[in-house]
Tab-separated table of C-alpha atoms in Angstrom:
chain	number	residue	atom	x	y	z
J	1	UNK	CA	-54.919	28.966	25.711
J	2	UNK	CA	-58.195	29.166	27.643
J	3	UNK	CA	-60.132	31.821	27.588
J	4	UNK	CA	-63.871	32.890	29.194
J	5	UNK	CA	-65.132	32.158	26.353
J	6	UNK	CA	-65.368	28.875	24.130
J	7	UNK	CA	-61.524	28.100	24.020
J	8	UNK	CA	-59.888	28.536	20.731
J	9	UNK	CA	-59.568	24.924	19.855
J	10	UNK	CA	-62.822	24.621	20.824
J	11	UNK	CA	-64.321	27.068	18.551
J	12	UNK	CA	-62.992	24.929	15.889
J	13	UNK	CA	-64.013	21.590	17.199
J	14	UNK	CA	-67.670	22.856	17.095
J	15	UNK	CA	-67.770	23.790	13.295
J	16	UNK	CA	-68.686	20.293	12.531
J	17	UNK	CA	-70.843	17.353	13.690
J	18	UNK	CA	-67.794	15.161	14.654
J	19	UNK	CA	-69.575	12.067	13.492
J	20	UNK	CA	-72.751	10.388	12.438
J	21	UNK	CA	-74.877	9.436	15.951
J	22	UNK	CA	-72.998	12.184	18.124
J	23	UNK	CA	-72.969	15.905	18.555
J	24	UNK	CA	-71.822	18.749	20.831
J	25	UNK	CA	-73.971	19.461	23.772
J	26	UNK	CA	-75.110	22.619	24.558
J	27	UNK	CA	-76.967	24.365	27.619
J	28	UNK	CA	-80.646	23.371	26.602
J	29	UNK	CA	-78.936	19.427	27.289
J	30	UNK	CA	-78.017	19.694	30.889
J	31	UNK	CA	-81.146	17.943	32.259
J	32	UNK	CA	-80.301	15.103	29.725
J	33	UNK	CA	-76.475	14.985	31.293
J	34	UNK	CA	-77.973	15.039	34.794
J	35	UNK	CA	-79.964	12.167	34.300
J	36	UNK	CA	-76.761	10.055	32.764
J	37	UNK	CA	-74.890	11.171	35.713
J	38	UNK	CA	-77.640	9.574	38.325
J	39	UNK	CA	-78.204	6.711	35.939
J	40	UNK	CA	-74.731	5.574	36.170
J	41	UNK	CA	-73.247	6.759	39.716
J	42	UNK	CA	-76.611	7.094	41.408
J	43	UNK	CA	-75.656	10.557	42.552
J	44	UNK	CA	-72.006	9.928	43.709
J	45	UNK	CA	-69.963	11.448	40.777
J	46	UNK	CA	-67.190	13.426	42.888
J	47	UNK	CA	-67.725	16.532	40.798
J	48	UNK	CA	-70.834	17.240	42.817
J	49	UNK	CA	-71.956	20.319	41.162
J	50	UNK	CA	-72.534	19.213	37.981
J	51	UNK	CA	-75.343	17.279	39.784
J	52	UNK	CA	-77.200	20.537	39.571
J	53	UNK	CA	-78.880	22.795	37.753
J	54	UNK	CA	-76.047	24.759	36.056
J	55	UNK	CA	-73.171	23.163	37.329
J	56	UNK	CA	-72.234	21.894	33.200
J	57	UNK	CA	-73.791	25.279	31.647
J	58	UNK	CA	-71.081	27.570	33.627
J	59	UNK	CA	-68.311	25.139	32.665
J	60	UNK	CA	-69.718	25.101	28.954
J	61	UNK	CA	-69.916	29.062	28.743
J	62	UNK	CA	-66.257	29.402	30.314
J	63	UNK	CA	-64.741	27.146	27.149
J	64	UNK	CA	-63.678	25.216	30.296
J	65	UNK	CA	-65.789	21.889	29.334
J	66	UNK	CA	-66.506	20.889	25.483
J	67	UNK	CA	-69.044	17.749	26.145
J	68	UNK	CA	-69.513	15.524	23.117
J	69	UNK	CA	-72.927	12.920	23.260
J	70	UNK	CA	-74.670	10.484	21.554
J	71	UNK	CA	-78.703	11.070	21.714
J	72	UNK	CA	-81.576	8.655	21.164
J	73	UNK	CA	-85.170	9.864	19.269
J	74	UNK	CA	-86.474	10.566	22.644
J	75	UNK	CA	-83.568	12.554	23.357
J	76	UNK	CA	-82.141	10.674	26.063
J	77	UNK	CA	-78.385	10.851	26.282
J	78	UNK	CA	-76.459	7.519	26.225
J	79	UNK	CA	-73.100	8.134	25.302
J	80	UNK	CA	-71.002	11.109	26.881
J	81	UNK	CA	-67.190	12.123	26.838
J	82	UNK	CA	-65.775	15.495	27.728
J	83	UNK	CA	-62.722	17.565	26.734
J	84	UNK	CA	-61.523	19.506	29.913
J	85	UNK	CA	-59.223	22.925	29.266
J	86	UNK	CA	-57.518	25.094	31.424
J	87	UNK	CA	-55.749	28.154	30.633
J	88	UNK	CA	-51.638	28.107	29.641
J	89	UNK	CA	-51.686	24.357	29.342
J	90	UNK	CA	-49.848	22.493	27.128
J	91	UNK	CA	-52.374	19.420	27.175
J	92	UNK	CA	-56.092	18.902	27.386
J	93	UNK	CA	-57.691	16.131	29.732
J	94	UNK	CA	-60.272	13.551	28.954
J	95	UNK	CA	-62.939	12.726	31.169
J	96	UNK	CA	-66.598	12.739	31.990
J	97	UNK	CA	-66.760	9.660	29.900
J	98	UNK	CA	-69.878	7.029	30.647
J	99	UNK	CA	-72.489	5.379	28.926
J	100	UNK	CA	-75.989	4.702	30.147
J	101	UNK	CA	-76.442	1.159	31.517
J	102	UNK	CA	-77.919	-1.932	29.428
J	103	UNK	CA	-78.532	0.308	26.620
J	104	UNK	CA	-76.999	0.235	23.072
J	105	UNK	CA	-75.684	2.881	21.240
J	106	UNK	CA	-75.940	3.086	17.434
J	107	UNK	CA	-72.321	3.764	16.953
J	108	UNK	CA	-70.218	0.903	16.306
J	109	UNK	CA	-66.326	0.517	16.217
J	110	UNK	CA	-65.333	2.350	12.756
J	111	UNK	CA	-67.982	5.138	13.853
J	112	UNK	CA	-65.717	5.606	17.237
J	113	UNK	CA	-62.275	5.007	15.117
J	114	UNK	CA	-63.611	7.798	12.883
J	115	UNK	CA	-64.477	10.178	15.776
J	116	UNK	CA	-60.993	9.953	17.508
J	117	UNK	CA	-59.628	10.215	14.403
J	118	UNK	CA	-60.978	13.610	13.599
J	119	UNK	CA	-61.199	15.001	16.928
J	120	UNK	CA	-57.302	14.648	17.137
J	121	UNK	CA	-56.611	15.524	14.085
J	122	UNK	CA	-58.611	18.835	14.485
J	123	UNK	CA	-56.849	19.555	17.901
J	124	UNK	CA	-53.384	18.624	16.720
J	125	UNK	CA	-53.809	21.309	13.631
J	126	UNK	CA	-55.788	24.159	15.241
J	127	UNK	CA	-54.154	27.655	15.515
J	128	UNK	CA	-54.186	28.371	18.981
J	129	UNK	CA	-52.712	31.156	21.250
J	130	UNK	CA	-50.324	28.207	23.307
J	131	UNK	CA	-49.871	24.668	21.717
J	132	UNK	CA	-51.473	21.759	22.575
J	133	UNK	CA	-49.127	18.580	22.859
J	134	UNK	CA	-51.264	15.703	24.674
J	135	UNK	CA	-54.513	14.702	25.784
J	136	UNK	CA	-54.209	13.255	29.540
J	137	UNK	CA	-56.963	10.878	30.954
J	138	UNK	CA	-57.224	9.133	34.428
J	139	UNK	CA	-58.425	5.756	33.012
J	140	UNK	CA	-60.606	3.555	35.329
J	141	UNK	CA	-59.038	0.579	36.556
J	142	UNK	CA	-62.356	-1.095	37.978
J	143	UNK	CA	-63.566	-2.380	34.027
J	144	UNK	CA	-61.264	-2.984	31.079
J	145	UNK	CA	-63.202	-1.416	28.749
J	146	UNK	CA	-62.656	1.835	29.651
J	147	UNK	CA	-58.342	1.254	29.154
J	148	UNK	CA	-59.673	-0.640	25.900
J	149	UNK	CA	-61.130	2.175	24.628
J	150	UNK	CA	-58.329	4.795	25.031
J	151	UNK	CA	-55.769	2.671	23.669
J	152	UNK	CA	-57.688	1.614	20.750
J	153	UNK	CA	-59.613	4.810	19.491
J	154	UNK	CA	-57.736	7.770	22.005
J	155	UNK	CA	-54.110	6.349	21.236
J	156	UNK	CA	-53.755	6.567	24.570
J	157	UNK	CA	-50.673	5.076	26.261
J	158	UNK	CA	-49.804	4.158	29.872
J	159	UNK	CA	-47.316	6.489	31.338
J	160	UNK	CA	-48.400	5.914	35.100
J	161	UNK	CA	-50.942	5.173	37.683
J	162	UNK	CA	-52.757	7.409	41.165
J	163	UNK	CA	-53.651	6.078	44.204
J	164	UNK	CA	-56.990	6.177	45.431
J	165	UNK	CA	-57.796	8.654	42.990
J	166	UNK	CA	-61.052	8.727	43.453
J	167	UNK	CA	-63.352	7.450	46.624
J	168	UNK	CA	-67.092	6.975	47.279
J	169	UNK	CA	-67.980	6.703	43.887
J	170	UNK	CA	-70.582	4.123	43.060
J	171	UNK	CA	-70.729	2.875	39.050
J	172	UNK	CA	-74.075	1.236	38.609
J	173	UNK	CA	-73.382	-2.191	37.160
J	174	UNK	CA	-69.994	-2.250	37.567
J	175	UNK	CA	-68.329	-4.853	40.367
J	176	UNK	CA	-66.124	-3.469	43.044
J	177	UNK	CA	-67.248	0.288	42.644
J	178	UNK	CA	-67.379	2.057	46.160
J	179	UNK	CA	-64.029	1.375	46.838
J	180	UNK	CA	-61.338	4.113	46.016
J	181	UNK	CA	-60.757	3.894	42.244
J	182	UNK	CA	-57.035	3.405	41.066
J	183	UNK	CA	-56.424	5.315	38.126
J	184	UNK	CA	-54.004	4.425	35.193
J	185	UNK	CA	-52.831	7.511	33.681
J	186	UNK	CA	-53.103	7.481	30.135
J	187	UNK	CA	-51.715	9.831	27.595
J	188	UNK	CA	-52.037	10.349	24.237
J	189	UNK	CA	-49.369	12.269	21.950
J	190	UNK	CA	-50.649	14.785	19.551
J	191	UNK	CA	-47.714	16.801	18.767
J	192	UNK	CA	-44.423	15.479	17.403
J	193	UNK	CA	-41.334	15.808	19.838
J	194	UNK	CA	-37.817	16.004	19.591
J	195	UNK	CA	-35.347	13.549	21.224
J	196	UNK	CA	-34.944	14.246	25.089
J	197	UNK	CA	-32.198	13.251	27.325
J	198	UNK	CA	-33.771	12.354	30.750
J	199	UNK	CA	-32.477	12.062	34.008
J	200	UNK	CA	-33.934	9.768	36.115
J	201	UNK	CA	-33.206	8.682	39.855
J	202	UNK	CA	-30.682	5.428	39.650
J	203	UNK	CA	-32.189	2.406	41.492
J	204	UNK	CA	-35.313	0.464	41.341
J	205	UNK	CA	-37.277	3.524	40.695
J	206	UNK	CA	-35.171	4.838	37.868
J	207	UNK	CA	-35.441	1.376	36.271
J	208	UNK	CA	-39.176	1.443	36.551
J	209	UNK	CA	-39.785	5.081	35.085
J	210	UNK	CA	-37.135	4.280	32.352
J	211	UNK	CA	-39.282	1.151	31.729
J	212	UNK	CA	-42.489	3.419	31.002
J	213	UNK	CA	-40.385	5.553	28.429
J	214	UNK	CA	-39.697	2.447	26.686
J	215	UNK	CA	-42.824	1.366	26.438
J	216	UNK	CA	-44.583	5.001	25.554
J	217	UNK	CA	-42.439	5.651	22.629
J	218	UNK	CA	-41.014	8.756	23.828
J	219	UNK	CA	-38.149	9.674	21.597
J	220	UNK	CA	-34.865	10.251	23.521
J	221	UNK	CA	-32.186	8.845	25.709
J	222	UNK	CA	-32.370	7.738	29.597
J	223	UNK	CA	-29.302	8.139	31.746
J	224	UNK	CA	-29.603	7.011	35.546
J	225	UNK	CA	-28.053	9.501	38.197
J	226	UNK	CA	-26.989	8.751	41.537
J	227	UNK	CA	-28.738	9.811	44.493
J	228	UNK	CA	-26.946	12.734	46.773
J	229	UNK	CA	-26.535	11.001	50.126
J	230	UNK	CA	-27.016	14.459	52.290
J	231	UNK	CA	-29.651	16.001	50.317
J	232	UNK	CA	-30.585	19.564	51.531
J	233	UNK	CA	-34.289	20.039	52.297
J	234	UNK	CA	-34.796	23.621	51.724
J	235	UNK	CA	-32.686	23.458	48.336
J	236	UNK	CA	-36.140	23.478	46.043
J	237	UNK	CA	-39.543	25.064	46.844
J	238	UNK	CA	-43.007	24.111	45.483
J	239	UNK	CA	-44.849	26.152	42.949
J	240	UNK	CA	-48.787	24.936	42.343
J	241	UNK	CA	-49.416	23.187	39.270
J	242	UNK	CA	-53.237	22.301	39.846
J	243	UNK	CA	-55.836	21.788	42.319
J	244	UNK	CA	-59.312	20.094	41.976
J	245	UNK	CA	-61.597	21.014	44.314
J	246	UNK	CA	-63.833	17.913	43.871
J	247	UNK	CA	-61.172	15.321	44.364
J	248	UNK	CA	-59.173	17.463	46.525
J	249	UNK	CA	-56.113	16.554	44.449
J	250	UNK	CA	-53.095	18.702	44.611
J	251	UNK	CA	-50.381	18.788	42.067
J	252	UNK	CA	-47.132	21.046	42.647
J	253	UNK	CA	-43.933	21.087	40.901
J	254	UNK	CA	-40.551	21.743	42.570
J	255	UNK	CA	-38.119	24.412	41.419
J	256	UNK	CA	-35.051	25.457	42.730
J	257	UNK	CA	-32.605	26.678	43.892
J	258	UNK	CA	-34.369	28.525	46.831
J	259	UNK	CA	-33.838	32.051	47.076
J	260	UNK	CA	-32.817	33.958	49.981
J	261	UNK	CA	-35.673	34.617	52.532
J	262	UNK	CA	-37.487	31.421	51.081
J	263	UNK	CA	-38.082	28.286	53.596
J	264	UNK	CA	-37.792	24.821	52.618
J	265	UNK	CA	-40.273	22.882	50.745
J	266	UNK	CA	-43.497	22.118	52.780
J	267	UNK	CA	-43.979	18.822	52.015
J	268	UNK	CA	-46.654	17.092	52.525
J	269	UNK	CA	-49.872	19.390	50.855
J	270	UNK	CA	-51.850	20.185	53.918
J	271	UNK	CA	-55.345	20.471	51.711
J	272	UNK	CA	-54.679	17.543	49.356
J	273	UNK	CA	-56.502	13.863	49.979
J	274	UNK	CA	-54.395	12.967	46.567
J	275	UNK	CA	-50.962	15.094	46.797
J	276	UNK	CA	-49.115	14.720	43.730
J	277	UNK	CA	-45.005	16.684	43.085
J	278	UNK	CA	-43.896	16.755	39.554
J	279	UNK	CA	-40.204	16.898	39.388
J	280	UNK	CA	-38.359	17.688	35.998
J	281	UNK	CA	-36.305	15.228	34.475
J	282	UNK	CA	-34.154	17.790	33.155
J	283	UNK	CA	-31.227	18.355	35.208
J	284	UNK	CA	-29.438	15.452	37.046
J	285	UNK	CA	-28.594	17.888	40.299
J	286	UNK	CA	-32.238	18.451	40.580
J	287	UNK	CA	-33.199	14.493	40.222
J	288	UNK	CA	-30.295	13.596	42.809
J	289	UNK	CA	-31.110	16.250	45.374
J	290	UNK	CA	-34.934	16.020	45.522
J	291	UNK	CA	-35.587	12.481	44.892
J	292	UNK	CA	-34.271	11.381	48.417
J	293	UNK	CA	-36.136	14.313	49.793
J	294	UNK	CA	-39.225	13.521	48.340
J	295	UNK	CA	-38.776	9.680	49.559
J	296	UNK	CA	-37.871	10.350	52.938
J	297	UNK	CA	-41.168	12.786	53.247
J	298	UNK	CA	-43.183	9.818	51.849
J	299	UNK	CA	-43.520	10.445	48.550
J	300	UNK	CA	-43.480	7.682	45.603
J	301	UNK	CA	-42.676	7.977	42.094
J	302	UNK	CA	-45.970	6.726	40.327
J	303	UNK	CA	-45.019	7.539	36.655
J	304	UNK	CA	-44.131	10.125	34.399
J	305	UNK	CA	-46.037	13.243	32.711
J	306	UNK	CA	-44.313	14.707	29.185
J	307	UNK	CA	-44.028	18.126	28.645
J	308	UNK	CA	-44.342	20.009	25.239
J	309	UNK	CA	-41.304	22.573	25.704
J	310	UNK	CA	-39.926	21.686	28.497
J	311	UNK	CA	-38.279	18.634	30.362
J	312	UNK	CA	-40.650	16.242	31.009
J	313	UNK	CA	-41.654	15.401	34.660
J	314	UNK	CA	-41.037	12.405	37.488
J	315	UNK	CA	-44.702	12.590	38.824
J	316	UNK	CA	-44.410	11.442	42.554
J	317	UNK	CA	-47.111	10.628	45.096
J	318	UNK	CA	-47.897	11.112	48.751
J	319	UNK	CA	-47.773	7.727	49.941
J	320	UNK	CA	-46.739	7.368	53.401
J	321	UNK	CA	-47.917	3.846	53.872
J	322	UNK	CA	-46.916	1.897	51.155
J	323	UNK	CA	-48.049	-1.456	52.396
J	324	UNK	CA	-51.478	-0.075	52.161
J	325	UNK	CA	-51.164	1.789	49.078
J	326	UNK	CA	-50.003	-2.148	47.299
J	327	UNK	CA	-52.699	-3.400	48.977
J	328	UNK	CA	-55.192	-0.909	47.177
J	329	UNK	CA	-53.666	-1.201	43.768
J	330	UNK	CA	-53.667	-4.754	43.816
J	331	UNK	CA	-57.404	-4.416	43.182
J	332	UNK	CA	-57.181	-2.846	39.807
J	333	UNK	CA	-58.184	-4.567	36.710
J	334	UNK	CA	-55.899	-4.195	33.722
J	335	UNK	CA	-56.253	-4.536	29.886
J	336	UNK	CA	-52.882	-4.785	27.876
J	337	UNK	CA	-49.330	-5.884	28.183
J	338	UNK	CA	-48.048	-2.403	28.647
J	339	UNK	CA	-50.666	-1.651	31.511
J	340	UNK	CA	-49.762	-5.054	33.456
J	341	UNK	CA	-45.973	-4.485	32.902
J	342	UNK	CA	-46.417	-0.904	34.898
J	343	UNK	CA	-48.859	-2.097	37.690
J	344	UNK	CA	-46.665	-4.929	38.477
J	345	UNK	CA	-43.331	-3.114	38.421
J	346	UNK	CA	-44.816	-0.577	40.536
J	347	UNK	CA	-46.201	-3.235	42.853
J	348	UNK	CA	-43.089	-4.995	43.005
J	349	UNK	CA	-40.561	-1.737	44.168
J	350	UNK	CA	-43.271	-0.669	46.259
J	351	UNK	CA	-42.832	-3.893	48.557
J	352	UNK	CA	-39.360	-2.928	48.328
J	353	UNK	CA	-39.931	0.155	50.111
J	354	UNK	CA	-42.253	-1.359	52.825
């Protein structure tokens, strides 16, 4: 989907101004982006290279990031959001969203609505080398407005959480920043999805995941699968999905069965601070065998990740100290019934695990 130039969907998105007061950023705007980053994060943003000259420009030239912002008459960047693209994905990622503290922008609610209606429709209908079905984001739980914006304007729904998603960031003007930030995983569904049969592990965690599916509106049915009492730890092998050097976040997916000469699954990750493993919901035997292996290795279900042309995934995170994880997520601020139900359901099941 993305190439070493402006990615195909970005070509179409750049063709017109997205709303009355916004425009796409280009290389001459990089100093303004750095100023906004410093004003909002005081030099603590996890993507350190964006604080350096040329950091954002390299991403823009490669088509890895599309930046959108609102400027005042003096050229100050008041508001920014970004769309991240990686090759071969059925999704884009939303992030790098921030506003200048203590400044009002000219955009009102109706313009934000028109902006995202325009962007989502362009992404949805753009002719692509690979289809884009989802816009994913890891939404801050330090303040409510980020979640409210995602749900109201971007039509995103909660699908999980990530414990200690970032650490060491100071968000200027936001109470509680400086501590590790818990993320509410949210997804905007861009393409119509056919009904699917999804297999989840029987028991409290499967019930929690089923409640997320029901609240998300993804079509299909759910079956709870009894877990294997004596799973084969070497029956599945990990395959890399993503490595985020700035966050030291790794995603892997379990595939299998293991072929001749392949060793047992390497759990946990030796390099990740945030260690996520994806398990397909498409095969009941795989769910039955892999879930107890992951639980025994200190992984807990933390949500789901929908897929466009493959079965959806259960997302596990390595959390060997459930009580500490429960304490960490207890500091989150949540907006909306769906987010609060997802959070409280996870905390309750985490307490059982403890």
